[in-house]
């Protein structure tokens, strides 16, 4: 048997290890959106040595993870991101299967305990290549409300073309870039 114990002072969050959720249970949280009060089902607060934490993940200064048995951590992805293992990077279809399996999809993912909404996936060109313009990259703390990003990406890896979000991405609400002068690779298209 193996296990993971993580301590991180943050609000509700989702923890997955090898694609499996590490949490059970849920709670209803009341919040305000556009002046209206709403209730949503969310995961329980992550166990912490403190009581109900204040702030959130953005205010955290450290994370402590302890594994037992055969549990080994070789990579950690956190925050509002979608990341995948390097060994599948050059296969867009495999990347999407990996993302979907860990998503909030009711059919193929983990619903409430998933890492992301299943609408955020990579757009593929001929199965293994990534489309040079990704129209819906997962939003982050700096994105416009109710908007994702559209980004120019490397067609072989799916990573930002220049590595700089300020250069490669725009709000999906205002996306006017085509990426044909930067990340579009005609030689890759011709080789497929």
Tab-separated table of N, CA and C in Angstrom, residues 28-179:
chain	number	residue	atom	x	y	z
A	28	UNK	N	-21.306	22.484	0.273
A	28	UNK	CA	-21.939	23.539	-0.495
A	28	UNK	C	-21.338	24.869	-0.064
A	29	UNK	N	-20.906	25.648	-1.027
A	29	UNK	CA	-20.297	26.941	-0.757
A	29	UNK	C	-21.176	28.014	-1.386
A	30	UNK	N	-21.502	29.044	-0.621
A	30	UNK	CA	-22.294	30.168	-1.106
A	30	UNK	C	-21.341	31.262	-1.559
A	31	UNK	N	-21.596	31.816	-2.723
A	31	UNK	CA	-20.767	32.899	-3.240
A	31	UNK	C	-21.653	33.869	-4.010
A	32	UNK	N	-21.092	35.022	-4.358
A	32	UNK	CA	-21.831	36.033	-5.106
A	32	UNK	C	-21.253	36.134	-6.513
A	33	UNK	N	-22.132	36.132	-7.509
A	33	UNK	CA	-21.716	36.289	-8.891
A	33	UNK	C	-22.682	37.244	-9.569
A	34	UNK	N	-22.151	38.361	-10.054
A	34	UNK	CA	-22.957	39.399	-10.698
A	34	UNK	C	-24.096	39.853	-9.792
A	35	UNK	N	-23.783	40.024	-8.512
A	35	UNK	CA	-24.758	40.520	-7.551
A	35	UNK	C	-25.758	39.491	-7.058
A	36	UNK	N	-25.702	38.286	-7.575
A	36	UNK	CA	-26.626	37.237	-7.181
A	36	UNK	C	-25.923	36.235	-6.278
A	37	UNK	N	-26.625	35.763	-5.280
A	37	UNK	CA	-26.069	34.734	-4.414
A	37	UNK	C	-26.334	33.371	-5.039
A	38	UNK	N	-25.319	32.539	-5.033
A	38	UNK	CA	-25.447	31.207	-5.622
A	38	UNK	C	-24.760	30.186	-4.715
A	39	UNK	N	-25.166	28.946	-4.853
A	39	UNK	CA	-24.570	27.857	-4.079
A	39	UNK	C	-24.002	26.832	-5.064
A	40	UNK	N	-22.774	26.417	-4.807
A	40	UNK	CA	-22.154	25.394	-5.645
A	40	UNK	C	-21.572	24.303	-4.774
A	41	UNK	N	-21.626	23.088	-5.284
A	41	UNK	CA	-20.996	21.978	-4.585
A	41	UNK	C	-19.505	22.007	-4.906
A	42	UNK	N	-18.686	21.935	-3.883
A	42	UNK	CA	-17.238	21.959	-4.028
A	42	UNK	C	-16.621	20.876	-3.155
A	43	UNK	N	-15.346	20.617	-3.390
A	43	UNK	CA	-14.635	19.657	-2.555
A	43	UNK	C	-14.464	20.236	-1.154
A	44	UNK	N	-14.185	19.363	-0.197
A	44	UNK	CA	-13.930	19.812	1.166
A	44	UNK	C	-12.613	20.572	1.207
A	45	UNK	N	-12.432	21.379	2.248
A	45	UNK	CA	-11.164	22.070	2.413
A	45	UNK	C	-10.060	21.046	2.557
A	46	UNK	N	-8.918	21.329	1.961
A	46	UNK	CA	-7.773	20.423	2.048
A	46	UNK	C	-7.313	20.376	3.497
A	47	UNK	N	-7.087	19.179	4.042
A	47	UNK	CA	-6.620	19.095	5.428
A	47	UNK	C	-5.356	19.925	5.634
A	48	UNK	N	-5.322	20.628	6.719
A	48	UNK	CA	-4.220	21.524	7.021
A	48	UNK	C	-3.996	21.521	8.520
A	49	UNK	N	-2.786	21.804	8.974
A	49	UNK	CA	-2.573	21.878	10.413
A	49	UNK	C	-3.341	23.039	11.036
A	50	UNK	N	-3.771	24.000	10.221
A	50	UNK	CA	-4.539	25.147	10.704
A	50	UNK	C	-6.026	24.835	10.603
A	51	UNK	N	-6.830	25.661	11.202
A	51	UNK	CA	-8.275	25.543	11.042
A	51	UNK	C	-8.643	25.935	9.630
A	52	UNK	N	-9.876	26.349	9.409
A	52	UNK	CA	-10.289	26.765	8.067
A	52	UNK	C	-9.340	27.870	7.600
A	53	UNK	N	-8.602	27.620	6.531
A	53	UNK	CA	-7.607	28.591	6.093
A	53	UNK	C	-8.226	29.834	5.476
A	54	UNK	N	-7.479	30.916	5.534
A	54	UNK	CA	-7.889	32.159	4.889
A	54	UNK	C	-6.989	32.359	3.683
A	55	UNK	N	-7.452	33.185	2.759
A	55	UNK	CA	-6.627	33.453	1.579
A	55	UNK	C	-6.899	32.442	0.505
A	56	UNK	N	-5.952	31.665	0.171
A	56	UNK	CA	-6.101	30.671	-0.874
A	56	UNK	C	-4.749	30.230	-1.367
A	57	UNK	N	-4.752	29.425	-2.427
A	57	UNK	CA	-3.507	28.883	-2.945
A	57	UNK	C	-2.546	29.988	-3.353
A	58	UNK	N	-3.073	31.093	-3.854
A	58	UNK	CA	-2.206	32.190	-4.278
A	58	UNK	C	-1.424	32.781	-3.112
A	59	UNK	N	-1.927	32.613	-1.879
A	59	UNK	CA	-1.246	33.148	-0.704
A	59	UNK	C	-0.341	32.126	-0.020
A	60	UNK	N	-0.340	30.895	-0.506
A	60	UNK	CA	0.474	29.849	0.125
A	60	UNK	C	1.958	30.155	-0.077
A	61	UNK	N	2.748	29.820	0.917
A	61	UNK	CA	4.188	30.037	0.823
A	61	UNK	C	4.964	28.736	0.767
A	62	UNK	N	4.320	27.623	1.070
A	62	UNK	CA	5.010	26.338	0.991
A	62	UNK	C	3.993	25.216	0.844
A	63	UNK	N	4.489	24.090	0.374
A	63	UNK	CA	3.695	22.876	0.299
A	63	UNK	C	4.561	21.757	0.873
A	64	UNK	N	3.953	20.898	1.637
A	64	UNK	CA	4.672	19.779	2.247
A	64	UNK	C	3.970	18.503	1.823
A	65	UNK	N	4.726	17.602	1.207
A	65	UNK	CA	4.173	16.339	0.742
A	65	UNK	C	5.009	15.208	1.315
A	66	UNK	N	4.327	14.225	1.869
A	66	UNK	CA	5.011	13.054	2.410
A	66	UNK	C	4.387	11.826	1.773
A	67	UNK	N	5.217	10.945	1.233
A	67	UNK	CA	4.706	9.727	0.616
A	67	UNK	C	5.111	8.517	1.447
A	68	UNK	N	4.332	7.462	1.317
A	68	UNK	CA	4.638	6.199	2.009
A	68	UNK	C	4.543	5.067	0.998
A	69	UNK	N	5.089	3.946	1.338
A	69	UNK	CA	5.007	2.780	0.462
A	69	UNK	C	5.677	3.031	-0.865
A	70	UNK	N	5.009	2.678	-1.948
A	70	UNK	CA	5.604	2.805	-3.275
A	70	UNK	C	5.245	4.116	-3.970
A	71	UNK	N	4.523	4.999	-3.305
A	71	UNK	CA	4.148	6.278	-3.922
A	71	UNK	C	5.401	7.116	-4.153
A	72	UNK	N	5.605	7.512	-5.389
A	72	UNK	CA	6.753	8.335	-5.766
A	72	UNK	C	6.234	9.516	-6.570
A	73	UNK	N	6.704	10.700	-6.258
A	73	UNK	CA	6.317	11.892	-7.000
A	73	UNK	C	7.509	12.325	-7.836
A	74	UNK	N	7.303	12.381	-9.151
A	74	UNK	CA	8.370	12.820	-10.051
A	74	UNK	C	8.044	14.160	-10.687
A	75	UNK	N	6.782	14.590	-10.586
A	75	UNK	CA	6.368	15.842	-11.200
A	75	UNK	C	5.177	16.392	-10.437
A	76	UNK	N	5.140	17.708	-10.267
A	76	UNK	CA	4.048	18.358	-9.557
A	76	UNK	C	3.510	19.487	-10.419
A	77	UNK	N	2.220	19.469	-10.713
A	77	UNK	CA	1.559	20.546	-11.444
A	77	UNK	C	0.503	21.115	-10.520
A	78	UNK	N	0.446	22.423	-10.405
A	78	UNK	CA	-0.519	23.026	-9.496
A	78	UNK	C	-1.012	24.347	-10.058
A	79	UNK	N	-2.059	24.845	-9.453
A	79	UNK	CA	-2.632	26.108	-9.893
A	79	UNK	C	-3.621	25.875	-11.012
A	80	UNK	N	-3.951	26.945	-11.683
A	80	UNK	CA	-4.895	26.846	-12.795
A	80	UNK	C	-4.130	26.492	-14.056
A	81	UNK	N	-3.756	25.258	-14.173
A	81	UNK	CA	-2.955	24.854	-15.323
A	81	UNK	C	-3.396	23.482	-15.806
A	82	UNK	N	-3.023	23.209	-17.024
A	82	UNK	CA	-3.188	21.874	-17.563
A	82	UNK	C	-1.798	21.464	-18.021
A	83	UNK	N	-1.275	20.452	-17.404
A	83	UNK	CA	0.059	19.957	-17.731
A	83	UNK	C	-0.036	18.464	-17.967
A	84	UNK	N	0.904	17.940	-18.720
A	84	UNK	CA	0.909	16.510	-19.004
A	84	UNK	C	2.345	16.011	-18.964
A	85	UNK	N	2.522	14.695	-18.825
A	85	UNK	CA	3.877	14.129	-18.755
A	85	UNK	C	4.656	14.346	-20.053
A	86	UNK	N	5.934	14.594	-19.929
A	86	UNK	CA	6.799	14.818	-21.085
A	86	UNK	C	6.765	13.653	-22.068
A	87	UNK	N	6.624	12.408	-21.573
A	87	UNK	CA	6.690	11.256	-22.466
A	87	UNK	C	5.544	11.179	-23.473
A	88	UNK	N	4.454	11.938	-23.265
A	88	UNK	CA	3.365	11.943	-24.256
A	88	UNK	C	3.271	13.278	-24.989
A	89	UNK	N	4.206	14.161	-24.754
A	89	UNK	CA	4.157	15.512	-25.322
A	89	UNK	C	4.025	15.532	-26.836
A	90	UNK	N	4.613	14.624	-27.540
A	90	UNK	CA	4.585	14.664	-29.002
A	90	UNK	C	3.428	13.854	-29.589
A	91	UNK	N	2.331	13.730	-28.835
A	91	UNK	CA	1.159	13.011	-29.307
A	91	UNK	C	-0.086	13.720	-28.771
A	92	UNK	N	-0.654	14.603	-29.568
A	92	UNK	CA	-1.796	15.421	-29.132
A	92	UNK	C	-2.980	14.573	-28.669
A	93	UNK	N	-3.268	13.482	-29.365
A	93	UNK	CA	-4.387	12.621	-28.977
A	93	UNK	C	-4.147	12.016	-27.600
A	94	UNK	N	-2.935	11.551	-27.337
A	94	UNK	CA	-2.603	10.987	-26.018
A	94	UNK	C	-2.690	12.052	-24.934
A	95	UNK	N	-2.284	13.269	-25.260
A	95	UNK	CA	-2.385	14.380	-24.304
A	95	UNK	C	-3.846	14.615	-23.938
A	96	UNK	N	-4.725	14.639	-24.936
A	96	UNK	CA	-6.145	14.866	-24.658
A	96	UNK	C	-6.764	13.738	-23.842
A	97	UNK	N	-6.369	12.500	-24.109
A	97	UNK	CA	-6.862	11.383	-23.296
A	97	UNK	C	-6.414	11.540	-21.852
A	98	UNK	N	-5.178	11.973	-21.650
A	98	UNK	CA	-4.623	12.174	-20.311
A	98	UNK	C	-5.393	13.286	-19.586
A	99	UNK	N	-5.626	14.399	-20.295
A	99	UNK	CA	-6.349	15.541	-19.709
A	99	UNK	C	-7.779	15.133	-19.351
A	100	UNK	N	-8.475	14.476	-20.277
A	100	UNK	CA	-9.870	14.092	-20.061
A	100	UNK	C	-10.020	13.123	-18.892
A	101	UNK	N	-9.099	12.180	-18.755
A	101	UNK	CA	-9.171	11.201	-17.665
A	101	UNK	C	-9.085	11.882	-16.291
A	102	UNK	N	-8.426	13.037	-16.227
A	102	UNK	CA	-8.249	13.761	-14.964
A	102	UNK	C	-9.204	14.942	-14.824
A	103	UNK	N	-10.134	15.074	-15.753
A	103	UNK	CA	-11.039	16.224	-15.779
A	103	UNK	C	-12.273	16.012	-14.895
A	104	UNK	N	-13.158	16.986	-14.947
A	104	UNK	CA	-14.424	16.921	-14.232
A	104	UNK	C	-15.519	16.271	-15.090
A	105	UNK	N	-15.139	15.614	-16.175
A	105	UNK	CA	-16.091	14.941	-17.048
A	105	UNK	C	-16.889	13.907	-16.249
A	106	UNK	N	-18.189	13.883	-16.463
A	106	UNK	CA	-19.052	12.933	-15.762
A	106	UNK	C	-18.803	11.518	-16.268
A	107	UNK	N	-18.566	11.358	-17.565
A	107	UNK	CA	-18.420	10.036	-18.159
A	107	UNK	C	-16.994	9.494	-18.062
A	108	UNK	N	-15.995	10.297	-18.434
A	108	UNK	CA	-14.622	9.800	-18.521
A	108	UNK	C	-13.681	10.324	-17.445
A	109	UNK	N	-14.120	11.292	-16.663
A	109	UNK	CA	-13.249	11.893	-15.657
A	109	UNK	C	-13.698	11.596	-14.240
A	110	UNK	N	-13.513	12.569	-13.359
A	110	UNK	CA	-13.794	12.387	-11.930
A	110	UNK	C	-14.836	13.366	-11.391
A	111	UNK	N	-15.645	13.950	-12.262
A	111	UNK	CA	-16.692	14.900	-11.870
A	111	UNK	C	-16.139	15.966	-10.922
A	112	UNK	N	-16.714	16.095	-9.747
A	112	UNK	CA	-16.346	17.122	-8.779
A	112	UNK	C	-14.861	17.088	-8.432
A	113	UNK	N	-14.263	15.924	-8.439
A	113	UNK	CA	-12.874	15.774	-7.984
A	113	UNK	C	-11.846	15.892	-9.114
A	114	UNK	N	-12.296	16.199	-10.320
A	114	UNK	CA	-11.378	16.347	-11.440
A	114	UNK	C	-10.576	17.639	-11.353
A	115	UNK	N	-9.547	17.703	-12.175
A	115	UNK	CA	-8.632	18.845	-12.130
A	115	UNK	C	-9.081	20.013	-12.991
A	116	UNK	N	-9.889	19.794	-14.003
A	116	UNK	CA	-10.277	20.876	-14.903
A	116	UNK	C	-11.613	20.565	-15.571
A	117	UNK	N	-12.238	21.606	-16.090
A	117	UNK	CA	-13.486	21.448	-16.841
A	117	UNK	C	-13.135	20.783	-18.178
A	118	UNK	N	-13.908	19.799	-18.625
A	118	UNK	CA	-13.529	19.047	-19.828
A	118	UNK	C	-13.586	19.839	-21.130
A	119	UNK	N	-13.959	21.100	-21.104
A	119	UNK	CA	-13.936	21.906	-22.328
A	119	UNK	C	-12.534	22.413	-22.639
A	120	UNK	N	-11.606	22.305	-21.679
A	120	UNK	CA	-10.234	22.754	-21.905
A	120	UNK	C	-9.376	21.566	-22.295
A	121	UNK	N	-9.139	21.423	-23.582
A	121	UNK	CA	-8.303	20.357	-24.101
A	121	UNK	C	-7.530	20.936	-25.276
A	122	UNK	N	-6.594	20.195	-25.788
A	122	UNK	CA	-5.766	20.678	-26.888
A	122	UNK	C	-6.423	20.318	-28.220
A	123	UNK	N	-6.371	21.243	-29.165
A	123	UNK	CA	-6.893	20.985	-30.504
A	123	UNK	C	-5.782	20.349	-31.332
A	124	UNK	N	-6.092	19.208	-31.943
A	124	UNK	CA	-5.085	18.426	-32.658
A	124	UNK	C	-5.188	18.630	-34.174
A	125	UNK	N	-4.063	18.422	-34.831
A	125	UNK	CA	-4.012	18.370	-36.285
A	125	UNK	C	-3.462	16.988	-36.636
A	126	UNK	N	-4.234	16.167	-37.324
A	126	UNK	CA	-3.817	14.804	-37.689
A	126	UNK	C	-3.317	13.995	-36.492
A	127	UNK	N	-4.056	13.937	-35.440
A	127	UNK	CA	-3.817	13.100	-34.253
A	127	UNK	C	-2.607	13.477	-33.408
A	128	UNK	N	-1.409	13.486	-33.974
A	128	UNK	CA	-0.226	13.695	-33.133
A	128	UNK	C	0.200	15.147	-33.029
A	129	UNK	N	-0.008	15.943	-34.072
A	129	UNK	CA	0.397	17.349	-34.033
A	129	UNK	C	-0.654	18.206	-33.340
A	130	UNK	N	-0.214	19.299	-32.771
A	130	UNK	CA	-1.104	20.272	-32.141
A	130	UNK	C	-1.440	21.354	-33.157
A	131	UNK	N	-2.682	21.811	-33.161
A	131	UNK	CA	-3.057	22.920	-34.028
A	131	UNK	C	-2.247	24.142	-33.599
A	132	UNK	N	-1.700	24.879	-34.530
A	132	UNK	CA	-0.801	26.000	-34.234
A	132	UNK	C	-1.472	27.114	-33.447
A	133	UNK	N	-2.780	27.283	-33.586
A	133	UNK	CA	-3.523	28.260	-32.781
A	133	UNK	C	-4.493	27.485	-31.902
A	134	UNK	N	-4.268	27.505	-30.604
A	134	UNK	CA	-5.175	26.858	-29.654
A	134	UNK	C	-6.185	27.915	-29.217
A	135	UNK	N	-7.459	27.659	-29.467
A	135	UNK	CA	-8.482	28.685	-29.251
A	135	UNK	C	-9.020	28.753	-27.827
A	136	UNK	N	-8.728	27.729	-27.004
A	136	UNK	CA	-9.302	27.755	-25.660
A	136	UNK	C	-8.342	27.143	-24.648
A	137	UNK	N	-7.329	27.916	-24.269
A	137	UNK	CA	-6.375	27.484	-23.251
A	137	UNK	C	-6.936	27.877	-21.888
A	138	UNK	N	-6.776	27.012	-20.907
A	138	UNK	CA	-7.327	27.211	-19.560
A	138	UNK	C	-6.987	28.593	-19.004
A	139	UNK	N	-7.970	29.307	-18.461
A	139	UNK	CA	-7.716	30.638	-17.900
A	139	UNK	C	-6.869	30.555	-16.633
A	140	UNK	N	-6.317	31.683	-16.243
A	140	UNK	CA	-5.573	31.753	-14.989
A	140	UNK	C	-6.013	32.981	-14.207
A	141	UNK	N	-5.296	33.278	-13.139
A	141	UNK	CA	-5.704	34.389	-12.265
A	141	UNK	C	-5.621	35.741	-12.953
A	142	UNK	N	-4.959	35.829	-14.099
A	142	UNK	CA	-4.822	37.105	-14.799
A	142	UNK	C	-5.751	37.208	-16.007
A	143	UNK	N	-6.547	36.181	-16.276
A	143	UNK	CA	-7.427	36.208	-17.448
A	143	UNK	C	-8.666	37.055	-17.167
A	144	UNK	N	-9.266	37.527	-18.246
A	144	UNK	CA	-10.504	38.300	-18.151
A	144	UNK	C	-11.604	37.363	-17.652
A	145	UNK	N	-12.490	37.817	-16.763
A	145	UNK	CA	-13.570	36.934	-16.282
A	145	UNK	C	-14.348	36.307	-17.440
A	146	UNK	N	-14.679	35.041	-17.256
A	146	UNK	CA	-15.433	34.255	-18.234
A	146	UNK	C	-14.734	34.185	-19.592
A	147	UNK	N	-13.418	34.168	-19.579
A	147	UNK	CA	-12.648	34.067	-20.807
A	147	UNK	C	-11.471	33.136	-20.594
A	148	UNK	N	-11.118	32.429	-21.637
A	148	UNK	CA	-9.906	31.612	-21.633
A	148	UNK	C	-8.852	32.387	-22.422
A	149	UNK	N	-7.824	31.693	-22.887
A	149	UNK	CA	-6.818	32.302	-23.745
A	149	UNK	C	-6.827	31.622	-25.105
A	150	UNK	N	-6.449	32.355	-26.140
A	150	UNK	CA	-6.095	31.723	-27.412
A	150	UNK	C	-4.594	31.959	-27.547
A	151	UNK	N	-3.875	30.920	-27.931
A	151	UNK	CA	-2.413	30.997	-27.908
A	151	UNK	C	-1.783	30.343	-29.125
A	152	UNK	N	-0.650	30.900	-29.563
A	152	UNK	CA	0.179	30.285	-30.590
A	152	UNK	C	1.062	29.255	-29.896
A	153	UNK	N	1.030	28.020	-30.377
A	153	UNK	CA	1.800	26.952	-29.740
A	153	UNK	C	2.695	26.238	-30.747
A	154	UNK	N	3.696	25.569	-30.228
A	154	UNK	CA	4.572	24.723	-31.018
A	154	UNK	C	3.738	23.532	-31.488
A	155	UNK	N	3.736	23.261	-32.763
A	155	UNK	CA	2.885	22.210	-33.312
A	155	UNK	C	3.307	20.808	-32.877
A	156	UNK	N	4.553	20.617	-32.466
A	156	UNK	CA	5.012	19.303	-32.035
A	156	UNK	C	4.820	19.062	-30.545
A	157	UNK	N	4.915	20.111	-29.732
A	157	UNK	CA	4.859	19.932	-28.275
A	157	UNK	C	3.595	20.469	-27.620
A	158	UNK	N	2.890	21.387	-28.261
A	158	UNK	CA	1.720	22.008	-27.659
A	158	UNK	C	2.074	23.110	-26.669
A	159	UNK	N	3.354	23.343	-26.453
A	159	UNK	CA	3.790	24.382	-25.513
A	159	UNK	C	3.749	25.737	-26.199
A	160	UNK	N	3.660	26.809	-25.415
A	160	UNK	CA	3.651	28.148	-25.990
A	160	UNK	C	4.825	28.300	-26.943
A	161	UNK	N	4.574	28.914	-28.108
A	161	UNK	CA	5.577	28.971	-29.155
A	161	UNK	C	6.859	29.663	-28.700
A	162	UNK	N	6.737	30.842	-28.103
A	162	UNK	CA	7.937	31.558	-27.652
A	162	UNK	C	8.227	31.299	-26.181
A	163	UNK	N	7.258	30.708	-25.487
A	163	UNK	CA	7.406	30.487	-24.051
A	163	UNK	C	6.938	31.671	-23.217
A	164	UNK	N	6.468	32.720	-23.859
A	164	UNK	CA	6.040	33.937	-23.158
A	164	UNK	C	4.546	34.153	-23.400
A	165	UNK	N	3.739	34.012	-22.355
A	165	UNK	CA	2.293	34.160	-22.481
A	165	UNK	C	1.919	35.544	-23.004
A	166	UNK	N	2.679	36.576	-22.629
A	166	UNK	CA	2.379	37.937	-23.086
A	166	UNK	C	2.575	38.095	-24.590
A	167	UNK	N	3.408	37.274	-25.187
A	167	UNK	CA	3.665	37.316	-26.626
A	167	UNK	C	2.724	36.373	-27.368
A	168	UNK	N	2.532	35.173	-26.834
A	168	UNK	CA	1.818	34.109	-27.542
A	168	UNK	C	0.309	34.087	-27.346
A	169	UNK	N	-0.215	34.732	-26.317
A	169	UNK	CA	-1.629	34.561	-25.963
A	169	UNK	C	-2.401	35.874	-25.926
A	170	UNK	N	-3.693	35.748	-26.172
A	170	UNK	CA	-4.657	36.835	-26.029
A	170	UNK	C	-5.901	36.267	-25.368
A	171	UNK	N	-6.755	37.146	-24.869
A	171	UNK	CA	-8.034	36.695	-24.333
A	171	UNK	C	-8.833	36.049	-25.457
A	172	UNK	N	-9.497	34.950	-25.168
A	172	UNK	CA	-10.307	34.301	-26.209
A	172	UNK	C	-11.479	35.183	-26.633
A	173	UNK	N	-11.849	36.136	-25.802
A	173	UNK	CA	-12.924	37.065	-26.168
A	173	UNK	C	-12.465	38.057	-27.238
A	174	UNK	N	-11.164	38.306	-27.304
A	174	UNK	CA	-10.629	39.306	-28.225
A	174	UNK	C	-9.602	38.716	-29.183
A	175	UNK	N	-9.618	37.431	-29.398
A	175	UNK	CA	-8.577	36.765	-30.176
A	175	UNK	C	-8.655	37.153	-31.647
A	176	UNK	N	-7.590	37.793	-32.121
A	176	UNK	CA	-7.523	38.170	-33.533
A	176	UNK	C	-6.260	37.619	-34.192
A	177	UNK	N	-5.439	36.903	-33.439
A	177	UNK	CA	-4.198	36.386	-34.014
A	177	UNK	C	-4.466	35.130	-34.829
A	178	UNK	N	-3.606	34.891	-35.809
A	178	UNK	CA	-3.746	33.680	-36.626
A	178	UNK	C	-2.584	32.721	-36.400
A	179	UNK	N	-1.468	33.214	-35.910
A	179	UNK	CA	-0.263	32.425	-35.625
A	179	UNK	C	0.405	31.879	-36.875
